[in-house]
Short mmCIF file of the C-alpha atoms (twelve columns), coordinates in Angstrom:
data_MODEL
# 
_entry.id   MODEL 
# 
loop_
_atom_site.group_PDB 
_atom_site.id 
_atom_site.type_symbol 
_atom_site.label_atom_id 
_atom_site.label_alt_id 
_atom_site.label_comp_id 
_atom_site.label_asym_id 
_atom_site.label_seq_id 
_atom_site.Cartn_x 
_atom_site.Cartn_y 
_atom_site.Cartn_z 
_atom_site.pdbx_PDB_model_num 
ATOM 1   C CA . UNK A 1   -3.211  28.429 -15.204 1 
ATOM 2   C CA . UNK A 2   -1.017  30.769 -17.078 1 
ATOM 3   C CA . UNK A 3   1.401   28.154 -17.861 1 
ATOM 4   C CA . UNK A 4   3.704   30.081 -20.807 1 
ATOM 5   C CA . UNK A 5   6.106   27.042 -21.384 1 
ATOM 6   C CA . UNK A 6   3.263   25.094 -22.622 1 
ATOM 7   C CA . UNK A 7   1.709   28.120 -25.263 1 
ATOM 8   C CA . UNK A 8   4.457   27.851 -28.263 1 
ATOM 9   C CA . UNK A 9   6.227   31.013 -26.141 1 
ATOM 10  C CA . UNK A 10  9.224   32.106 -28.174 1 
ATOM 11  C CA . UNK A 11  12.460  30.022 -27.672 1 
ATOM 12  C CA . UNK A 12  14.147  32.490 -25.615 1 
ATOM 13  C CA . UNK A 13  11.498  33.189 -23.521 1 
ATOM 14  C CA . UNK A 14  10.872  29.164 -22.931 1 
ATOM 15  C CA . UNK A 15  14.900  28.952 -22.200 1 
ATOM 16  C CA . UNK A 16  14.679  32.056 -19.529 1 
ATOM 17  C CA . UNK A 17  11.549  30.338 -17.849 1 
ATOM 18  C CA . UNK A 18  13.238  27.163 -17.803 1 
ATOM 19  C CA . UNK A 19  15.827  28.697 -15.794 1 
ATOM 20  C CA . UNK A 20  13.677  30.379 -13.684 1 
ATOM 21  C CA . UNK A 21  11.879  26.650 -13.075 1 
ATOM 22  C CA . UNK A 22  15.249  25.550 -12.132 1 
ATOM 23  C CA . UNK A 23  16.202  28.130 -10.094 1 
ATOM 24  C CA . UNK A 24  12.879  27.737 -7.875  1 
ATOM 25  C CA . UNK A 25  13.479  24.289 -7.622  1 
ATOM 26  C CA . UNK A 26  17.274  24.688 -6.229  1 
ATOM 27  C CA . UNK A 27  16.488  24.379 -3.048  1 
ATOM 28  C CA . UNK A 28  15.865  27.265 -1.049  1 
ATOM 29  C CA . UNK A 29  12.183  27.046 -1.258  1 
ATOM 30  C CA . UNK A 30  11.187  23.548 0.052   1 
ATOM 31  C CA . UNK A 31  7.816   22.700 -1.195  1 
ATOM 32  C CA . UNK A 32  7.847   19.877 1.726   1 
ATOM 33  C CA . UNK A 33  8.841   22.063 4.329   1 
ATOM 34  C CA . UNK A 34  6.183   24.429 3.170   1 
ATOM 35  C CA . UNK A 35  3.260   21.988 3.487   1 
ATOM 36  C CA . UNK A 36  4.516   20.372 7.001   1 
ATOM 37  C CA . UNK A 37  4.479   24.460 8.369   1 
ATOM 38  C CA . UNK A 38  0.792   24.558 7.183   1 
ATOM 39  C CA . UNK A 39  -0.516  20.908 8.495   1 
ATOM 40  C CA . UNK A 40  -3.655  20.742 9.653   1 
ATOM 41  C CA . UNK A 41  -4.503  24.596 8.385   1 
ATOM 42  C CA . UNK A 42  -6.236  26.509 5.812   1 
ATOM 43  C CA . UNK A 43  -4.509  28.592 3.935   1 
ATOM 44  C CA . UNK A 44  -6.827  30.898 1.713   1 
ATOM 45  C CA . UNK A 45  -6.118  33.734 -0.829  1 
ATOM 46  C CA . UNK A 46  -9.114  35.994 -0.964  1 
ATOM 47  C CA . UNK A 47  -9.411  38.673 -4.358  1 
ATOM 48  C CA . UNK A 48  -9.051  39.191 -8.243  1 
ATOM 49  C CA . UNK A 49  -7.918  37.068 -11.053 1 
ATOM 50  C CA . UNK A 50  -4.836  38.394 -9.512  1 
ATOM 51  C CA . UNK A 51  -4.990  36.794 -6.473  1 
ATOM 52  C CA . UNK A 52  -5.912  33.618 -8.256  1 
ATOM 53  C CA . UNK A 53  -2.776  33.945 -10.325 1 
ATOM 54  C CA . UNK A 54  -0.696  33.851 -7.076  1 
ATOM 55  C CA . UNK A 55  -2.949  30.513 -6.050  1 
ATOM 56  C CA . UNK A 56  -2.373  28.877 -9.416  1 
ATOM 57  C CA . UNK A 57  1.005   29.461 -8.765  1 
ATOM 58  C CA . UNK A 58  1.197   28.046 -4.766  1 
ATOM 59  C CA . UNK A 59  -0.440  25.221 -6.176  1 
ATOM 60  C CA . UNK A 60  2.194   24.250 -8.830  1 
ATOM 61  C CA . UNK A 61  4.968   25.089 -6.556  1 
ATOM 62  C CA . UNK A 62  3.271   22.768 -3.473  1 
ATOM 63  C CA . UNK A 63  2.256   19.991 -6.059  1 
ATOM 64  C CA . UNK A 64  6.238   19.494 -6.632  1 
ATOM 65  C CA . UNK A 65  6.647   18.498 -2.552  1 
ATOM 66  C CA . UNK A 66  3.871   15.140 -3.284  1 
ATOM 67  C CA . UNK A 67  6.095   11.748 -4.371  1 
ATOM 68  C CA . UNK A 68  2.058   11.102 -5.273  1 
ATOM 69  C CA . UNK A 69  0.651   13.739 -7.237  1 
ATOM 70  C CA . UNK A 70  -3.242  12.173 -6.958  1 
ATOM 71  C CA . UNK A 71  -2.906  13.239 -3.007  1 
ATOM 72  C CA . UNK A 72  -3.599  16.913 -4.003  1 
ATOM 73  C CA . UNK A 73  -6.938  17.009 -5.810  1 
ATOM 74  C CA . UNK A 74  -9.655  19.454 -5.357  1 
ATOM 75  C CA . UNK A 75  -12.721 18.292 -3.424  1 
ATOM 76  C CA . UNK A 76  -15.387 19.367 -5.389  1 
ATOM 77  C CA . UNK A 77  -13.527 18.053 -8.640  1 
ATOM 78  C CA . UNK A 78  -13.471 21.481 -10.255 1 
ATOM 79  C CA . UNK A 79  -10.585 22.924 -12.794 1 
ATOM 80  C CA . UNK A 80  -9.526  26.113 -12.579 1 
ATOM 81  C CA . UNK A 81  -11.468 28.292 -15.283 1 
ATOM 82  C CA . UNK A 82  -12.090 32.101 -14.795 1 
ATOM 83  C CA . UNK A 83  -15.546 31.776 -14.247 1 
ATOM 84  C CA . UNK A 84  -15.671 29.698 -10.901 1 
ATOM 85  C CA . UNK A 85  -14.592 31.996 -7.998  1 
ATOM 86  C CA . UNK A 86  -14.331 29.474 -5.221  1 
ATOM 87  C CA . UNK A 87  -11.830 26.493 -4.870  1 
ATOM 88  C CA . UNK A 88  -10.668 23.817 -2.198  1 
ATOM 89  C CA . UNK A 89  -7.545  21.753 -2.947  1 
ATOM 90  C CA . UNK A 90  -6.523  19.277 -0.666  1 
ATOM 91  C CA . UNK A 91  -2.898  17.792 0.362   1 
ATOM 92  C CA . UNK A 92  -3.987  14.508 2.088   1 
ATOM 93  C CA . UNK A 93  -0.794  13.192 3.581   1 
ATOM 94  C CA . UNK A 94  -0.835  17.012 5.290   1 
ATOM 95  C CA . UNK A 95  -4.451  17.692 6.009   1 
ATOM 96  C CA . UNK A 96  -4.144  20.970 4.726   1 
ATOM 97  C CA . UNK A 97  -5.913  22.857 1.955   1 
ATOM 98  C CA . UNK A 98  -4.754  25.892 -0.409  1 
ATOM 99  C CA . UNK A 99  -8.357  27.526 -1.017  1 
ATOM 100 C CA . UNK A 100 -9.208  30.862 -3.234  1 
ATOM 101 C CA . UNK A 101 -12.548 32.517 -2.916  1 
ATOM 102 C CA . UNK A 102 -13.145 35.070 -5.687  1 
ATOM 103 C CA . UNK A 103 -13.939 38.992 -4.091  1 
ATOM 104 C CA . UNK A 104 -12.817 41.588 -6.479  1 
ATOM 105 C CA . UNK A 105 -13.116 44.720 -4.127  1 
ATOM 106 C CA . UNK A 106 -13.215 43.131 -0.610  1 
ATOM 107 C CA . UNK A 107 -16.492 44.870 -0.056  1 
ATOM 108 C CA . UNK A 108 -19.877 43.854 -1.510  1 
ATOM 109 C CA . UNK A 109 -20.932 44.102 -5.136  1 
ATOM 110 C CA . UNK A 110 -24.690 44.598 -5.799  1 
ATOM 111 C CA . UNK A 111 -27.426 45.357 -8.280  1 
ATOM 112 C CA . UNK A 112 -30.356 48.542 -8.105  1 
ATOM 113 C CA . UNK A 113 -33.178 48.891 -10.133 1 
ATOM 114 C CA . UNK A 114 -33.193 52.303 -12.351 1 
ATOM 115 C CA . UNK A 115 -35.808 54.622 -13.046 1 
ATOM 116 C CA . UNK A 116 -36.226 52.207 -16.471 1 
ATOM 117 C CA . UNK A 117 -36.645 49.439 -14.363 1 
ATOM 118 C CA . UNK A 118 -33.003 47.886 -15.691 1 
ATOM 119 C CA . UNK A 119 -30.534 46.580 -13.239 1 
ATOM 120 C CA . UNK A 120 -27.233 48.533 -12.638 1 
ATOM 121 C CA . UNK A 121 -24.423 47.236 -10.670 1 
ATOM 122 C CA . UNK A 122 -23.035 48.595 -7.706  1 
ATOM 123 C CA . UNK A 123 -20.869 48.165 -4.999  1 
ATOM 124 C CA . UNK A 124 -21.501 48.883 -1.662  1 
ATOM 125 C CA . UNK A 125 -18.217 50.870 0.388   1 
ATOM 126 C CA . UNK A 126 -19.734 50.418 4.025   1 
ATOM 127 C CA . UNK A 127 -20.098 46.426 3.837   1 
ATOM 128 C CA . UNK A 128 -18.212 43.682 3.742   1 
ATOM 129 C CA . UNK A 129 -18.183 41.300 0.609   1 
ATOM 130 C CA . UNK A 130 -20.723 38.370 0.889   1 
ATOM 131 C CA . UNK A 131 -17.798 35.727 0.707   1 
ATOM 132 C CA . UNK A 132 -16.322 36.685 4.221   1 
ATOM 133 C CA . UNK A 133 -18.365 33.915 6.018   1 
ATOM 134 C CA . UNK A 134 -15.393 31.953 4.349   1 
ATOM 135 C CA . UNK A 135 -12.271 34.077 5.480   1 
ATOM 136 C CA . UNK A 136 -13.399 33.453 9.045   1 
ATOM 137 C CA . UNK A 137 -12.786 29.709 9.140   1 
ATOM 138 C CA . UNK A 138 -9.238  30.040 7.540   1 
ATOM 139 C CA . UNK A 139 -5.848  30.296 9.458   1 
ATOM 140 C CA . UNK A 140 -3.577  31.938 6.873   1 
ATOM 141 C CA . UNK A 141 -5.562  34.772 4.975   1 
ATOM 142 C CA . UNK A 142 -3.536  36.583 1.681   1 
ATOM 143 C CA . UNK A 143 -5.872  39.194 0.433   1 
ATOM 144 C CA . UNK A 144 -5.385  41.484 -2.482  1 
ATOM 145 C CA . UNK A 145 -7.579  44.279 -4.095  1 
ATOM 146 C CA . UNK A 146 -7.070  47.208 -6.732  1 
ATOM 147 C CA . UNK A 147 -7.346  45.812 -10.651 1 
ATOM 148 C CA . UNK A 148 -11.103 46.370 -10.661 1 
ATOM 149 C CA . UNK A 149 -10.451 49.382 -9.008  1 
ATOM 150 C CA . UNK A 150 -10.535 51.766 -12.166 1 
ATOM 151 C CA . UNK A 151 -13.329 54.321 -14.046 1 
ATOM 152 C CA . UNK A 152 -13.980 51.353 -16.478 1 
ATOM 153 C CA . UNK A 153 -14.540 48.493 -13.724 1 
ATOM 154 C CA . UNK A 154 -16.919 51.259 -11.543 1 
ATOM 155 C CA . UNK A 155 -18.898 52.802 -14.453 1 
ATOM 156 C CA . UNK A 156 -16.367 56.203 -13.392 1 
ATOM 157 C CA . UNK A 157 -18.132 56.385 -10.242 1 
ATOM 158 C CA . UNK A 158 -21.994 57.462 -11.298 1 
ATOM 159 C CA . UNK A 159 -24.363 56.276 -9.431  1 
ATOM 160 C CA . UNK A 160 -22.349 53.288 -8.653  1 
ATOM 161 C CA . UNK A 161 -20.594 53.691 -5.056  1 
ATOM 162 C CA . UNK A 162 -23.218 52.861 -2.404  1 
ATOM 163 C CA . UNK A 163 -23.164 53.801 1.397   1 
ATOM 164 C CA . UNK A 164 -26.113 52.606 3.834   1 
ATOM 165 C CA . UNK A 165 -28.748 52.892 1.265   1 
ATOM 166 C CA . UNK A 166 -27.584 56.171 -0.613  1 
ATOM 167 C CA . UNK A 167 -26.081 55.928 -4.133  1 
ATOM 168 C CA . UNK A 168 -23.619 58.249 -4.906  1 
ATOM 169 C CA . UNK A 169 -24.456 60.144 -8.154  1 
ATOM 170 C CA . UNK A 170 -20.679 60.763 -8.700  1 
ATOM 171 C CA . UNK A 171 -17.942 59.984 -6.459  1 
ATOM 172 C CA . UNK A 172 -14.170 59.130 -6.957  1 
ATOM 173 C CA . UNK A 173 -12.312 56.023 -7.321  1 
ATOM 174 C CA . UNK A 174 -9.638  56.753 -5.316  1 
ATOM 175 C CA . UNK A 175 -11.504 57.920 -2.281  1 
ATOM 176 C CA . UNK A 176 -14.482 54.818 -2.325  1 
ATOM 177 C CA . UNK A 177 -10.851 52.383 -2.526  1 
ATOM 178 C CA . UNK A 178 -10.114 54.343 0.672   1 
ATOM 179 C CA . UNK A 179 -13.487 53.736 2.424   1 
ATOM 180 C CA . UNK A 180 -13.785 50.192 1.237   1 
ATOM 181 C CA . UNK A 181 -10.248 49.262 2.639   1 
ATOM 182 C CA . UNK A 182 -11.065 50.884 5.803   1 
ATOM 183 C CA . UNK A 183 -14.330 48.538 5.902   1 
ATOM 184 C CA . UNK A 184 -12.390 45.670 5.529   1 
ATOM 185 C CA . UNK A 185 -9.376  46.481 7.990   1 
ATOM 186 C CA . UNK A 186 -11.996 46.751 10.290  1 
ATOM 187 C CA . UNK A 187 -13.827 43.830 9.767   1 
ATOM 188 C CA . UNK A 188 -10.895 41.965 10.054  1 
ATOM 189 C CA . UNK A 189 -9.924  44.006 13.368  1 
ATOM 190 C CA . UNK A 190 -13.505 42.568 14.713  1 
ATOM 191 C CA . UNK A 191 -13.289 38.958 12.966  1 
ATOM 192 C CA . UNK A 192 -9.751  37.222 13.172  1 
ATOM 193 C CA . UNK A 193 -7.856  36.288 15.949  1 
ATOM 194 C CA . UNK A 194 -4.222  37.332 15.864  1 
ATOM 195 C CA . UNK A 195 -3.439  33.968 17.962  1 
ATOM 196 C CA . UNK A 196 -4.805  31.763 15.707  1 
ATOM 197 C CA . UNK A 197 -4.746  33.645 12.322  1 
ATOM 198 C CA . UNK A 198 -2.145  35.287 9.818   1 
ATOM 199 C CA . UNK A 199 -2.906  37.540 7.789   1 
ATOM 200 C CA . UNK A 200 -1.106  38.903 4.533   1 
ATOM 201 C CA . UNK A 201 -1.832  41.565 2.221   1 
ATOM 202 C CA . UNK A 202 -0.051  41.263 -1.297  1 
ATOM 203 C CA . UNK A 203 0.573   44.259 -2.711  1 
ATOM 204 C CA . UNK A 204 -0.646  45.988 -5.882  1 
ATOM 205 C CA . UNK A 205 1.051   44.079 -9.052  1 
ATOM 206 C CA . UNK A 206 2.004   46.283 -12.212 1 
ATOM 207 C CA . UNK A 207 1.059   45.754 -15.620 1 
ATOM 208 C CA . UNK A 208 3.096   46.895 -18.623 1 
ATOM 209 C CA . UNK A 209 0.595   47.471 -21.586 1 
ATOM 210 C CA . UNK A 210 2.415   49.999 -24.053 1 
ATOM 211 C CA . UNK A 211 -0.039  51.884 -26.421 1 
ATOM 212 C CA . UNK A 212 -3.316  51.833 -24.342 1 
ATOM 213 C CA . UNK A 213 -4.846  49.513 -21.596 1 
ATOM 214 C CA . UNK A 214 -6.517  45.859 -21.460 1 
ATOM 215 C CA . UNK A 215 -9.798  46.744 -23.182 1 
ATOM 216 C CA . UNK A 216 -8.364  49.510 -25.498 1 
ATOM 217 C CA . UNK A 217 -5.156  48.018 -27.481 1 
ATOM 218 C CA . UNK A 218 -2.832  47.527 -24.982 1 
ATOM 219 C CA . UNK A 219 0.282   45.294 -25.815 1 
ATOM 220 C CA . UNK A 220 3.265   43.882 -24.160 1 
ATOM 221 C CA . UNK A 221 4.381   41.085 -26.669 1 
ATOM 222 C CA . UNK A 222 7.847   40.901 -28.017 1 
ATOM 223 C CA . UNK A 223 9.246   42.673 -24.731 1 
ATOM 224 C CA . UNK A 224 12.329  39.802 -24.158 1 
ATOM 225 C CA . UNK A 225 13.863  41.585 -20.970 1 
ATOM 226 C CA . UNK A 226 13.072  43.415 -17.851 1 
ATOM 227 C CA . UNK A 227 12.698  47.319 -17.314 1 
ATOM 228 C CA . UNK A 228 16.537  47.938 -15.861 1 
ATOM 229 C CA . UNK A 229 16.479  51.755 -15.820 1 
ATOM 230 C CA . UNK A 230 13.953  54.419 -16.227 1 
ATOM 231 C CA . UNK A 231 11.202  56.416 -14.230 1 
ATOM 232 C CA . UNK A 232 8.246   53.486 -14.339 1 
ATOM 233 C CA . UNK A 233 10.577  51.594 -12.016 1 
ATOM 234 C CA . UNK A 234 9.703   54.479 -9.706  1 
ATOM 235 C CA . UNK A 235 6.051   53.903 -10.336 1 
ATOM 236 C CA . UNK A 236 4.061   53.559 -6.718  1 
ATOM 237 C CA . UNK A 237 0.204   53.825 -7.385  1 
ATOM 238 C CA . UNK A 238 -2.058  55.914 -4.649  1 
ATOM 239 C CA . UNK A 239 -3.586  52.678 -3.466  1 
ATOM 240 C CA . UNK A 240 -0.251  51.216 -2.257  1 
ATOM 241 C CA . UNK A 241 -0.288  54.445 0.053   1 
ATOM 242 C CA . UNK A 242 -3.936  54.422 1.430   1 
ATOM 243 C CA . UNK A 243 -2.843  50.324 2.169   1 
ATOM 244 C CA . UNK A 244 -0.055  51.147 4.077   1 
ATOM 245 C CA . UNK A 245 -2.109  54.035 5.784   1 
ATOM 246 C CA . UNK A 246 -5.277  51.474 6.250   1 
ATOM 247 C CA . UNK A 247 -2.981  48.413 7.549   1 
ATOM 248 C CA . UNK A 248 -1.144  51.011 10.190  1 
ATOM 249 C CA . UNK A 249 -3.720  51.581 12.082  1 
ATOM 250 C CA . UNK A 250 -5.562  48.376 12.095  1 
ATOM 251 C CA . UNK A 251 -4.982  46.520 15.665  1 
ATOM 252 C CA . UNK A 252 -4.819  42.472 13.835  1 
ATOM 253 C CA . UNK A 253 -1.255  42.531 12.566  1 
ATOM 254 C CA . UNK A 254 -1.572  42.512 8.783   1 
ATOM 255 C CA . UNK A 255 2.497   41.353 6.991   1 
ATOM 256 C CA . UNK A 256 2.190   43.552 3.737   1 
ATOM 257 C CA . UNK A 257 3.765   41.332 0.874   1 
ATOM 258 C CA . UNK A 258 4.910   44.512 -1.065  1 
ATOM 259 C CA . UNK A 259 5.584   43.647 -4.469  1 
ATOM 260 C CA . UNK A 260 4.706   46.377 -6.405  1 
ATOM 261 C CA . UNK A 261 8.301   48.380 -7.015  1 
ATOM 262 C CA . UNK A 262 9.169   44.521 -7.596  1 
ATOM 263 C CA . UNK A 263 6.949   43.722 -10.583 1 
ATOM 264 C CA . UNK A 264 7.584   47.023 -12.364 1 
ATOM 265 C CA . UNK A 265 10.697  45.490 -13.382 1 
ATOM 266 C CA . UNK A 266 9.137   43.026 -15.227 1 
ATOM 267 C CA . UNK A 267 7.373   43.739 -18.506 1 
ATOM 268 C CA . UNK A 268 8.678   40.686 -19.843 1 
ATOM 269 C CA . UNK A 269 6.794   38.300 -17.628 1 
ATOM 270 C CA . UNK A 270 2.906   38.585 -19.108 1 
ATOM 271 C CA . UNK A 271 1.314   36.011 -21.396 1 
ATOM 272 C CA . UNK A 272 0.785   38.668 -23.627 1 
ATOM 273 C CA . UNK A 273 -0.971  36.920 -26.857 1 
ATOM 274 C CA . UNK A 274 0.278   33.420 -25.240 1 
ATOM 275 C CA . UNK A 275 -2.433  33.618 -23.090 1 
ATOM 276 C CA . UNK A 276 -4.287  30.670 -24.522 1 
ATOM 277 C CA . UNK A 277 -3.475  27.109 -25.999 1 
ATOM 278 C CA . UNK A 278 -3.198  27.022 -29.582 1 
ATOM 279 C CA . UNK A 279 -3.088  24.016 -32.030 1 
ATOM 280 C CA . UNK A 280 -0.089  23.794 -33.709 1 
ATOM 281 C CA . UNK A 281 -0.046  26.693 -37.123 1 
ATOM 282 C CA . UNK A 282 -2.884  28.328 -35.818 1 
ATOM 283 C CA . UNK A 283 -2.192  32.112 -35.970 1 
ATOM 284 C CA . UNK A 284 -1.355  34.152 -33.327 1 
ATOM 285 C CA . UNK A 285 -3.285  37.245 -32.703 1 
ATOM 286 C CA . UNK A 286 -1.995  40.211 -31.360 1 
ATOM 287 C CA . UNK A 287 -5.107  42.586 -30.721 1 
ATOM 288 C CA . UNK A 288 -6.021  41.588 -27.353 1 
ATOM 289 C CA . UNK A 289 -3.418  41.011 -24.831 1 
ATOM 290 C CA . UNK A 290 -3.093  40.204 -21.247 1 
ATOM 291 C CA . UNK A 291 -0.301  42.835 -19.553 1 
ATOM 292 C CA . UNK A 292 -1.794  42.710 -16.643 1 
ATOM 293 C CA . UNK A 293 -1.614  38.628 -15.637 1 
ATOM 294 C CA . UNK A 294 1.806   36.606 -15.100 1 
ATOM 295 C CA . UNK A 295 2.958   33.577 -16.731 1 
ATOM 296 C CA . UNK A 296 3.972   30.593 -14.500 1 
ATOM 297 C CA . UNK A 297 6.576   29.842 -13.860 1 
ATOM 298 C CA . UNK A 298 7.317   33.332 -12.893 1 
ATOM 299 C CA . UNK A 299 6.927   36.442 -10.884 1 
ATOM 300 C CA . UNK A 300 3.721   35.179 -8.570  1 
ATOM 301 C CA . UNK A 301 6.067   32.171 -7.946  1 
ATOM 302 C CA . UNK A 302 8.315   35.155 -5.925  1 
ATOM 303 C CA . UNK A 303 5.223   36.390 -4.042  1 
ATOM 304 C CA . UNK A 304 4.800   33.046 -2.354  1 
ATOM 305 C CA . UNK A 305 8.590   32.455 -1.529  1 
ATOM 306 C CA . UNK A 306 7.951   35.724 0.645   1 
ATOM 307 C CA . UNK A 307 4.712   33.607 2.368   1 
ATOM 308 C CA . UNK A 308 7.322   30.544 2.940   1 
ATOM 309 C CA . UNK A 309 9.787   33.097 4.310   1 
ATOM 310 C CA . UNK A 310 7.493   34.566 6.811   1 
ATOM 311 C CA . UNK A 311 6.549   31.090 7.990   1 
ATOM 312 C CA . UNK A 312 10.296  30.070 8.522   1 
ATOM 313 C CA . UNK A 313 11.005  33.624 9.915   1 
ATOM 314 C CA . UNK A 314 7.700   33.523 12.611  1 
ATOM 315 C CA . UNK A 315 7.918   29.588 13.402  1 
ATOM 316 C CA . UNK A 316 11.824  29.800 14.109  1 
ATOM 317 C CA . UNK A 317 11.697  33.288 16.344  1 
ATOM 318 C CA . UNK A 318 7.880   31.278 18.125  1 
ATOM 319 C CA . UNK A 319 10.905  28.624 19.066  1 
ATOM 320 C CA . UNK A 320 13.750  30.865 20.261  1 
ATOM 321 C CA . UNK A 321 11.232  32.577 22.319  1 
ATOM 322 C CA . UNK A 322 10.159  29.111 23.706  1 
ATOM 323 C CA . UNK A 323 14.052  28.419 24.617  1 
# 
């Protein structure tokens, strides 16, 4: 968990977050309510670190509706680390579970053997990722794709993006995201039962790194306040535009949790260098930093207010209708 409160954050910072805590807890969002809409369900978020961000984050908010904090747990006994991609928490008193299943593209990631006999990575446009067998059993589905989704992540396209059997020698980023969100709308279109199932898509979520990206010098720390003016709050990547385009035409209803004009606000909301516990003197380095991640409490905490809302909002017209 991204927890910033807890990483020696600067006072200001810990006094905004504080209120932010406070403000989440005032009332509006009812972690009690939340977990009585969901009994008996699964509720699963399927995608990147980003998605498991947002999870980290239902989890903390859910945990404050328990009088008995040892009736969440998480059935295998795991902690949350970046390298496990699959986890089941359960809220006993509710029979529910908040699950995440790692996928970073949605589609299936795979290796081929080179003329050197070495083992390159690619990722296959046409098929579904290998986890899905796990989005079928769920009732509440929040998916999320796009941070892998760059030259660096797809060795820039050579011999990387993979249809049927064919590897394309070069192809572009942009289009393969196209193809591999059409696989998946359609898998979902032939898989889920709008009856039983709802599905969300959460948006793309900015990052802020000033001076170059996550693997090439990228910061964010020091930033105290949110973007209030300027042309990045008019930023609105391609990918938010093939989703909309994908999700239109798909015949399962899929609610679009659009965030992305949200979180450009908010360059002050990364860990930045706080990104990992320190002991107490230990100095803080600023040469790798996360712009890309959110601290919690904090902007993912927003992103599952809109879930809660959509419950309320469905459940209550579902009743009117009845009456």
């Amino acid at each position: 968990m991204v927890a910033a409160i807890s990483l020696r954050i600067p006072m200001i910072l810990r006094l905004k977050l504080d209120f932010l805590n406070s403000f989440n807890n005032s009332g509006w969002f009812n972690a009690t309510d939340f977990l009585v809409r969901i009994k008996d369900k699964r509720l699963l978020l399927v995608g990147d670190s980003m998605n498991r961000n947002q999870f980290e984050s239902l989890l903390c908010l859910l945990c404050e509706g328990l009088p008995d904090k040892s009736k969440m747990y998480e059935v295998h006994g795991y902690k949350i680390t970046k390298g496990r991609g699959f986890y089941i928490f359960k809220f006993m008193d509710f029979n529910c579970t908040i699950e995440y299943v790692r996928s970073h593209f949605l589609v299936r990631e795979g290796t081929r053997i080179n003329g050197q006999g070495n083992s390159n990575p690619t990722l296959s446009i046409d098929k579904i990722d290998k986890t899905a067998k796990r989005w079928k059993q769920a009732d509440i589905l929040v998916f999320n794709t796009g941070h892998w989704w760059t030259h660096g992540k797809t060795s820039r396209g050579k011999n990387y993006y993979k249809k049927g059997d064919y590897v394309y020698p070069k192809f572009d980023a942009v289009e393969a995201y196209r193809k591999a969100l059409k696989t998946w709308g359609e898998w979902i279109d032939k898989n889920l039962d709008p009856e039983r199932q709802l599905v969300f898509y959460r948006a793309y979520s900015s990052a802020h790194f000033r001076g170059g990206d996550w693997d090439s010098g990228g910061s964010c720390n020091g930033e105290t306040e949110p973007i209030l003016s300027g042309t990045f709050l008019d930023n609105y990547p391609i990918k938010m535009k093939i989703v909309e385009e994908v999700i239109q035409h798909m015949k399962v209803p899929v609610i679009l949790l659009n965030v992305t004009r949200l979180t450009n606000f908010r360059k002050d909301g990364h860990p930045s260098v706080y990104g990992k516990m320190r002991i107490k003197g230990m100095k803080v380095s600023t040469r790798k930093q996360d712009c890309s991640h959110w601290c919690l409490p904090g902007v993912p905490d927003a992103w599952n207010e809109l879930i809660y809302a959509t419950l309320v909002y469905q459940q209550s017209a579902a009743m009117n209708q009845v009456h």
